[in-house]
């Protein structure tokens, strides 16, 4: 079946550092890939998505490229802020819309 | 911006009791979902609901669970006789439904269920 593997956290960074969160997947068919973010005390919010191979999703300075050859969808941001402290989830959606979650990675950005 | 809401934010119940978790999806959305996250574990799919019936359910979603859309706005998850292992955060989600697997699901803030 489909699955998502995401790097474990917590990841602790200083402000303005470069952030990468690795995400790899196994899937049949042509899944969509998503990154969601959960800020403290809030629900899951879509950060970005990509629906086919080589698509790049981007939002709020974050980027991720759907790489079919490496079955990956790594999240990157060039310069993090304290306000980026949150839990980040990598998700895979099958053609019916059923979502498979990664474990979530907590990111802590210090001033 | 429209959002998915869930009530209550925290529910404490005794083992064996029935609980109903409530969700109000975004008003023009057609597909509805429940997920749960047991502490320290991954978020797991429970059930999807479309056109007033269950479209898919996981192995977790046994006879103790049921879902309902009793009116035009609410979407509920009922657990008939709670067990200790039902303690988890329960997330409701909805999506518009026109884009198949590419559609974005919008999540509520979750209900933390504690079974004593």
PDB file of C-alpha atoms in Angstrom:
ATOM      1  CA  UNK A   1       0.000   0.000   0.000  1.00  0.00           C
ATOM      2  CA  UNK A   2       0.904   3.667  -0.062  1.00  0.00           C
ATOM      3  CA  UNK A   3       3.182   5.067   2.611  1.00  0.00           C
ATOM      4  CA  UNK A   4       5.120   8.191   3.521  1.00  0.00           C
ATOM      5  CA  UNK A   5       8.403   8.369   5.412  1.00  0.00           C
ATOM      6  CA  UNK A   6       9.403  11.665   6.897  1.00  0.00           C
ATOM      7  CA  UNK A   7      12.489  12.632   8.823  1.00  0.00           C
ATOM      8  CA  UNK A   8      12.165  12.565  12.571  1.00  0.00           C
ATOM      9  CA  UNK A   9      12.302  15.676  14.639  1.00  0.00           C
ATOM     10  CA  UNK A  10      12.614  17.839  16.469  1.00  0.00           C
ATOM     11  CA  UNK A  11      14.714  19.966  14.178  1.00  0.00           C
ATOM     12  CA  UNK A  12      16.171  22.982  15.958  1.00  0.00           C
ATOM     13  CA  UNK A  13      17.528  25.872  13.911  1.00  0.00           C
ATOM     14  CA  UNK A  14      18.607  29.430  14.367  1.00  0.00           C
ATOM     15  CA  UNK A  15      16.716  32.217  12.629  1.00  0.00           C
ATOM     16  CA  UNK A  16      17.808  32.708   8.987  1.00  0.00           C
ATOM     17  CA  UNK A  17      19.140  29.166   8.743  1.00  0.00           C
ATOM     18  CA  UNK A  18      18.314  26.853   5.827  1.00  0.00           C
ATOM     19  CA  UNK A  19      15.652  24.247   6.499  1.00  0.00           C
ATOM     20  CA  UNK A  20      15.243  20.889   4.780  1.00  0.00           C
ATOM     21  CA  UNK A  21      12.755  18.236   5.827  1.00  0.00           C
ATOM     22  CA  UNK A  22      13.091  15.000   3.917  1.00  0.00           C
ATOM     23  CA  UNK A  23      10.038  13.107   2.717  1.00  0.00           C
ATOM     24  CA  UNK A  24       9.955   9.957   0.610  1.00  0.00           C
ATOM     25  CA  UNK A  25       6.987   7.890  -0.443  1.00  0.00           C
ATOM     26  CA  UNK A  26       5.906   4.588  -1.903  1.00  0.00           C
ATOM     27  CA  UNK A  27       2.781   4.536  -3.985  1.00  0.00           C
ATOM     28  CA  UNK A  28       0.968   2.903  -6.826  1.00  0.00           C
ATOM     29  CA  UNK A  29      -0.549   5.025  -9.521  1.00  0.00           C
ATOM     30  CA  UNK A  30      -0.121   8.781  -9.650  1.00  0.00           C
ATOM     31  CA  UNK A  31      -0.469  10.288  -6.206  1.00  0.00           C
ATOM     32  CA  UNK A  32      -0.571  13.943  -5.259  1.00  0.00           C
ATOM     33  CA  UNK A  33       1.839  15.160  -2.606  1.00  0.00           C
ATOM     34  CA  UNK A  34       1.208  17.750   0.051  1.00  0.00           C
ATOM     35  CA  UNK A  35       2.938  19.529   2.880  1.00  0.00           C
ATOM     36  CA  UNK A  36       0.722  20.641   5.722  1.00  0.00           C
ATOM     37  CA  UNK A  37       1.776  22.718   8.730  1.00  0.00           C
ATOM     38  CA  UNK A  38       0.352  22.777  12.229  1.00  0.00           C
ATOM     39  CA  UNK A  39       1.165  25.844  14.284  1.00  0.00           C
ATOM     40  CA  UNK A  40       0.854  25.565  18.071  1.00  0.00           C
ATOM     41  CA  UNK A  41      -2.782  25.343  19.131  1.00  0.00           C
ATOM     42  CA  UNK A  42      -4.096  25.338  15.571  1.00  0.00           C
ATOM     43  CA  UNK A  43      -5.322  22.819  13.015  1.00  0.00           C
ATOM     44  CA  UNK A  44      -3.516  21.452   9.979  1.00  0.00           C
ATOM     45  CA  UNK A  45      -3.144  23.960   7.168  1.00  0.00           C
ATOM     46  CA  UNK A  46      -2.084  23.292   3.618  1.00  0.00           C
ATOM     47  CA  UNK A  47       1.363  24.740   2.994  1.00  0.00           C
ATOM     48  CA  UNK A  48       1.912  23.598  -0.590  1.00  0.00           C
ATOM     49  CA  UNK A  49       1.139  20.767  -2.955  1.00  0.00           C
ATOM     50  CA  UNK A  50       2.219  19.144  -6.206  1.00  0.00           C
ATOM     51  CA  UNK A  51      -0.022  16.963  -8.277  1.00  0.00           C
ATOM     52  CA  UNK A  52       2.333  15.425 -10.825  1.00  0.00           C
ATOM     53  CA  UNK A  53       5.978  14.584 -11.358  1.00  0.00           C
ATOM     54  CA  UNK A  54       8.371  17.549 -11.623  1.00  0.00           C
ATOM     55  CA  UNK A  55       5.767  19.964 -10.263  1.00  0.00           C
ATOM     56  CA  UNK A  56       7.131  22.408  -7.734  1.00  0.00           C
ATOM     57  CA  UNK A  57       4.873  23.635  -4.969  1.00  0.00           C
ATOM     58  CA  UNK A  58       5.747  26.879  -3.217  1.00  0.00           C
ATOM     59  CA  UNK A  59       4.261  29.108  -0.553  1.00  0.00           C
ATOM     60  CA  UNK A  60       5.561  31.507   2.117  1.00  0.00           C
ATOM     61  CA  UNK A  61       9.153  30.922   1.004  1.00  0.00           C
ATOM     62  CA  UNK A  62       8.818  27.132   1.256  1.00  0.00           C
ATOM     63  CA  UNK A  63       9.352  24.918  -1.776  1.00  0.00           C
ATOM     64  CA  UNK A  64       9.087  21.229  -2.593  1.00  0.00           C
ATOM     65  CA  UNK A  65       9.538  19.412  -5.899  1.00  0.00           C
ATOM     66  CA  UNK A  66       7.709  16.190  -6.750  1.00  0.00           C
ATOM     67  CA  UNK A  67      10.515  13.850  -7.863  1.00  0.00           C
ATOM     68  CA  UNK A  68       9.231  10.585  -9.214  1.00  0.00           C
ATOM     69  CA  UNK A  69      12.701   9.186  -9.938  1.00  0.00           C
ATOM     70  CA  UNK A  70      13.674   9.421  -6.260  1.00  0.00           C
ATOM     71  CA  UNK A  71      10.096   9.164  -4.908  1.00  0.00           C
ATOM     72  CA  UNK A  72      10.707  12.258  -2.834  1.00  0.00           C
ATOM     73  CA  UNK A  73       9.066  15.537  -1.928  1.00  0.00           C
ATOM     74  CA  UNK A  74      11.559  17.298   0.332  1.00  0.00           C
ATOM     75  CA  UNK A  75      10.526  20.600   1.899  1.00  0.00           C
ATOM     76  CA  UNK A  76      13.005  23.493   1.863  1.00  0.00           C
ATOM     77  CA  UNK A  77      13.153  27.077   3.013  1.00  0.00           C
ATOM     78  CA  UNK A  78      16.163  29.262   2.538  1.00  0.00           C
ATOM     79  CA  UNK A  79      15.863  31.463   5.624  1.00  0.00           C
ATOM     80  CA  UNK A  80      13.569  30.442   8.468  1.00  0.00           C
ATOM     81  CA  UNK A  81      11.928  32.763  10.972  1.00  0.00           C
ATOM     82  CA  UNK A  82      10.813  32.160  14.530  1.00  0.00           C
ATOM     83  CA  UNK A  83       7.238  32.193  13.219  1.00  0.00           C
ATOM     84  CA  UNK A  84       8.022  29.066  11.171  1.00  0.00           C
ATOM     85  CA  UNK A  85       8.173  27.023  14.362  1.00  0.00           C
ATOM     86  CA  UNK A  86       5.519  24.353  13.870  1.00  0.00           C
ATOM     87  CA  UNK A  87       4.972  20.697  13.050  1.00  0.00           C
ATOM     88  CA  UNK A  88       5.257  19.889   9.345  1.00  0.00           C
ATOM     89  CA  UNK A  89       3.495  16.907   7.782  1.00  0.00           C
ATOM     90  CA  UNK A  90       4.207  15.311   4.428  1.00  0.00           C
ATOM     91  CA  UNK A  91       1.118  13.697   2.920  1.00  0.00           C
ATOM     92  CA  UNK A  92       0.327  11.542  -0.068  1.00  0.00           C
ATOM     93  CA  UNK A  93      -3.115  11.591  -1.663  1.00  0.00           C
ATOM     94  CA  UNK A  94      -4.315   8.796  -3.905  1.00  0.00           C
ATOM     95  CA  UNK A  95      -6.564   9.328  -6.895  1.00  0.00           C
ATOM     96  CA  UNK A  96      -9.633   9.038  -4.648  1.00  0.00           C
ATOM     97  CA  UNK A  97      -8.365  11.686  -2.269  1.00  0.00           C
ATOM     98  CA  UNK A  98      -7.498   9.393   0.621  1.00  0.00           C
ATOM     99  CA  UNK A  99      -4.534  10.867   2.479  1.00  0.00           C
ATOM    100  CA  UNK A 100      -1.572   9.007   3.915  1.00  0.00           C
ATOM    101  CA  UNK A 101       0.353  10.960   6.535  1.00  0.00           C
ATOM    102  CA  UNK A 102       4.005  11.116   7.397  1.00  0.00           C
ATOM    103  CA  UNK A 103       4.873  11.116  11.080  1.00  0.00           C
ATOM    104  CA  UNK A 104       5.302  14.880  11.262  1.00  0.00           C
ATOM    105  CA  UNK A 105       8.479  16.826  11.985  1.00  0.00           C
ATOM    106  CA  UNK A 106       8.602  19.413  14.712  1.00  0.00           C
ATOM    107  CA  UNK A 107      10.675  22.459  13.763  1.00  0.00           C
ATOM    108  CA  UNK A 108      11.891  24.864  16.421  1.00  0.00           C
ATOM    109  CA  UNK A 109      13.448  28.132  15.275  1.00  0.00           C
ATOM    110  CA  UNK A 110      15.330  30.126  17.880  1.00  0.00           C
ATOM    111  CA  UNK A 111      16.111  33.850  17.666  1.00  0.00           C
TER     112      UNK A 111
ATOM    113  CA  UNK B   1     -11.729  32.666   4.957  1.00  0.00           C
ATOM    114  CA  UNK B   2     -14.035  29.682   5.499  1.00  0.00           C
ATOM    115  CA  UNK B   3     -12.792  27.058   7.895  1.00  0.00           C
ATOM    116  CA  UNK B   4     -13.676  23.686   9.319  1.00  0.00           C
ATOM    117  CA  UNK B   5     -14.724  23.837  12.954  1.00  0.00           C
ATOM    118  CA  UNK B   6     -14.888  21.063  15.542  1.00  0.00           C
ATOM    119  CA  UNK B   7     -16.520  20.797  18.937  1.00  0.00           C
ATOM    120  CA  UNK B   8     -15.680  20.172  21.652  1.00  0.00           C
ATOM    121  CA  UNK B   9     -11.961  20.889  21.677  1.00  0.00           C
ATOM    122  CA  UNK B  10     -11.493  18.387  24.492  1.00  0.00           C
ATOM    123  CA  UNK B  11     -13.805  15.580  25.589  1.00  0.00           C
ATOM    124  CA  UNK B  12     -13.256  13.421  28.631  1.00  0.00           C
ATOM    125  CA  UNK B  13     -15.386  10.308  29.015  1.00  0.00           C
ATOM    126  CA  UNK B  14     -15.549   7.080  30.946  1.00  0.00           C
ATOM    127  CA  UNK B  15     -14.803   3.780  29.265  1.00  0.00           C
ATOM    128  CA  UNK B  16     -17.962   2.260  27.806  1.00  0.00           C
ATOM    129  CA  UNK B  17     -19.713   5.577  27.301  1.00  0.00           C
ATOM    130  CA  UNK B  18     -20.896   6.880  23.967  1.00  0.00           C
ATOM    131  CA  UNK B  19     -19.340  10.038  22.549  1.00  0.00           C
ATOM    132  CA  UNK B  20     -20.265  12.193  19.606  1.00  0.00           C
ATOM    133  CA  UNK B  21     -17.654  14.408  18.037  1.00  0.00           C
ATOM    134  CA  UNK B  22     -18.983  17.230  15.932  1.00  0.00           C
ATOM    135  CA  UNK B  23     -17.634  18.959  12.879  1.00  0.00           C
ATOM    136  CA  UNK B  24     -18.914  21.731  10.671  1.00  0.00           C
ATOM    137  CA  UNK B  25     -17.236  21.394   7.261  1.00  0.00           C
ATOM    138  CA  UNK B  26     -16.847  24.237   4.799  1.00  0.00           C
ATOM    139  CA  UNK B  27     -20.302  24.926   3.445  1.00  0.00           C
ATOM    140  CA  UNK B  28     -19.957  24.091  -0.257  1.00  0.00           C
ATOM    141  CA  UNK B  29     -17.727  21.057   0.249  1.00  0.00           C
ATOM    142  CA  UNK B  30     -18.954  17.635  -0.771  1.00  0.00           C
ATOM    143  CA  UNK B  31     -16.466  15.172   0.720  1.00  0.00           C
ATOM    144  CA  UNK B  32     -15.925  14.704   4.438  1.00  0.00           C
ATOM    145  CA  UNK B  33     -13.339  12.788   6.415  1.00  0.00           C
ATOM    146  CA  UNK B  34     -12.362  11.742   9.901  1.00  0.00           C
ATOM    147  CA  UNK B  35      -8.794  11.043  10.936  1.00  0.00           C
ATOM    148  CA  UNK B  36      -7.287  10.293  14.291  1.00  0.00           C
ATOM    149  CA  UNK B  37      -3.862  10.621  15.879  1.00  0.00           C
ATOM    150  CA  UNK B  38      -3.001   8.573  18.916  1.00  0.00           C
ATOM    151  CA  UNK B  39      -0.335  10.312  20.984  1.00  0.00           C
ATOM    152  CA  UNK B  40       3.100   9.648  19.533  1.00  0.00           C
ATOM    153  CA  UNK B  41       1.752   7.961  16.409  1.00  0.00           C
ATOM    154  CA  UNK B  42       0.920   8.959  12.856  1.00  0.00           C
ATOM    155  CA  UNK B  43      -2.351  10.510  11.807  1.00  0.00           C
ATOM    156  CA  UNK B  44      -4.551   7.682  10.511  1.00  0.00           C
ATOM    157  CA  UNK B  45      -7.467   7.744   8.105  1.00  0.00           C
ATOM    158  CA  UNK B  46     -10.752   6.553   9.587  1.00  0.00           C
ATOM    159  CA  UNK B  47     -13.516   7.192   7.090  1.00  0.00           C
ATOM    160  CA  UNK B  48     -14.599   9.203   4.088  1.00  0.00           C
ATOM    161  CA  UNK B  49     -18.177  10.272   3.388  1.00  0.00           C
ATOM    162  CA  UNK B  50     -19.814  11.479   0.213  1.00  0.00           C
ATOM    163  CA  UNK B  51     -23.378  11.826  -0.972  1.00  0.00           C
ATOM    164  CA  UNK B  52     -24.720  10.773   2.423  1.00  0.00           C
ATOM    165  CA  UNK B  53     -22.875   7.511   2.589  1.00  0.00           C
ATOM    166  CA  UNK B  54     -19.514   6.104   3.560  1.00  0.00           C
ATOM    167  CA  UNK B  55     -17.247   5.916   0.517  1.00  0.00           C
ATOM    168  CA  UNK B  56     -14.293   4.285   2.242  1.00  0.00           C
ATOM    169  CA  UNK B  57     -13.342   3.206   5.736  1.00  0.00           C
ATOM    170  CA  UNK B  58     -10.230   1.843   7.359  1.00  0.00           C
ATOM    171  CA  UNK B  59      -9.822  -1.292   9.453  1.00  0.00           C
ATOM    172  CA  UNK B  60      -9.967   0.917  12.544  1.00  0.00           C
ATOM    173  CA  UNK B  61     -13.501   2.006  11.695  1.00  0.00           C
ATOM    174  CA  UNK B  62     -15.335  -0.992  13.124  1.00  0.00           C
ATOM    175  CA  UNK B  63     -18.929  -1.377  14.278  1.00  0.00           C
ATOM    176  CA  UNK B  64     -18.280   0.844  17.278  1.00  0.00           C
ATOM    177  CA  UNK B  65     -17.899   3.828  14.972  1.00  0.00           C
ATOM    178  CA  UNK B  66     -20.496   5.574  12.878  1.00  0.00           C
ATOM    179  CA  UNK B  67     -20.734   8.832  10.979  1.00  0.00           C
ATOM    180  CA  UNK B  68     -23.678  10.960  10.100  1.00  0.00           C
ATOM    181  CA  UNK B  69     -24.536  14.180   8.381  1.00  0.00           C
ATOM    182  CA  UNK B  70     -27.765  14.912  10.245  1.00  0.00           C
ATOM    183  CA  UNK B  71     -28.444  18.239   8.591  1.00  0.00           C
ATOM    184  CA  UNK B  72     -26.898  20.443   5.931  1.00  0.00           C
ATOM    185  CA  UNK B  73     -24.027  21.621   8.072  1.00  0.00           C
ATOM    186  CA  UNK B  74     -22.875  19.108  10.699  1.00  0.00           C
ATOM    187  CA  UNK B  75     -20.801  15.974  10.241  1.00  0.00           C
ATOM    188  CA  UNK B  76     -20.542  13.770  13.308  1.00  0.00           C
ATOM    189  CA  UNK B  77     -18.436  10.838  14.449  1.00  0.00           C
ATOM    190  CA  UNK B  78     -20.025   8.598  17.070  1.00  0.00           C
ATOM    191  CA  UNK B  79     -18.153   6.064  19.127  1.00  0.00           C
ATOM    192  CA  UNK B  80     -20.728   3.743  20.661  1.00  0.00           C
ATOM    193  CA  UNK B  81     -18.812   2.291  23.583  1.00  0.00           C
ATOM    194  CA  UNK B  82     -15.469   3.943  24.108  1.00  0.00           C
ATOM    195  CA  UNK B  83     -12.327   2.022  24.966  1.00  0.00           C
ATOM    196  CA  UNK B  84      -9.127   3.285  26.516  1.00  0.00           C
ATOM    197  CA  UNK B  85      -7.385   2.907  23.150  1.00  0.00           C
ATOM    198  CA  UNK B  86      -9.836   5.346  21.551  1.00  0.00           C
ATOM    199  CA  UNK B  87      -8.024   8.156  23.356  1.00  0.00           C
ATOM    200  CA  UNK B  88      -6.618  10.288  20.554  1.00  0.00           C
ATOM    201  CA  UNK B  89      -6.906  13.563  18.690  1.00  0.00           C
ATOM    202  CA  UNK B  90      -9.680  13.342  16.116  1.00  0.00           C
ATOM    203  CA  UNK B  91      -9.510  15.550  13.032  1.00  0.00           C
ATOM    204  CA  UNK B  92     -12.335  16.303  10.680  1.00  0.00           C
ATOM    205  CA  UNK B  93     -11.593  17.411   7.110  1.00  0.00           C
ATOM    206  CA  UNK B  94     -13.580  18.415   4.059  1.00  0.00           C
ATOM    207  CA  UNK B  95     -12.890  19.067   0.436  1.00  0.00           C
ATOM    208  CA  UNK B  96     -14.763  20.525  -2.475  1.00  0.00           C
ATOM    209  CA  UNK B  97     -14.429  17.321  -4.448  1.00  0.00           C
ATOM    210  CA  UNK B  98     -14.125  18.466  -8.018  1.00  0.00           C
ATOM    211  CA  UNK B  99     -10.441  17.657  -8.474  1.00  0.00           C
ATOM    212  CA  UNK B 100     -10.207  14.030  -7.402  1.00  0.00           C
ATOM    213  CA  UNK B 101      -6.949  13.263  -5.658  1.00  0.00           C
ATOM    214  CA  UNK B 102      -5.520  16.706  -6.344  1.00  0.00           C
ATOM    215  CA  UNK B 103      -8.110  18.494  -4.214  1.00  0.00           C
ATOM    216  CA  UNK B 104      -6.970  20.100  -1.002  1.00  0.00           C
ATOM    217  CA  UNK B 105      -8.523  18.801   2.191  1.00  0.00           C
ATOM    218  CA  UNK B 106      -9.209  21.435   4.827  1.00  0.00           C
ATOM    219  CA  UNK B 107      -8.778  20.287   8.402  1.00  0.00           C
ATOM    220  CA  UNK B 108     -10.424  21.330  11.611  1.00  0.00           C
ATOM    221  CA  UNK B 109      -8.413  22.037  14.764  1.00  0.00           C
ATOM    222  CA  UNK B 110      -9.217  18.638  16.240  1.00  0.00           C
ATOM    223  CA  UNK B 111     -11.001  17.213  19.262  1.00  0.00           C
ATOM    224  CA  UNK B 112      -8.868  15.611  21.923  1.00  0.00           C
ATOM    225  CA  UNK B 113     -10.726  12.586  23.298  1.00  0.00           C
ATOM    226  CA  UNK B 114      -9.589  11.180  26.623  1.00  0.00           C
ATOM    227  CA  UNK B 115     -11.128   7.897  27.753  1.00  0.00           C
ATOM    228  CA  UNK B 116     -10.668   7.100  31.444  1.00  0.00           C
TER     229      UNK B 116
END
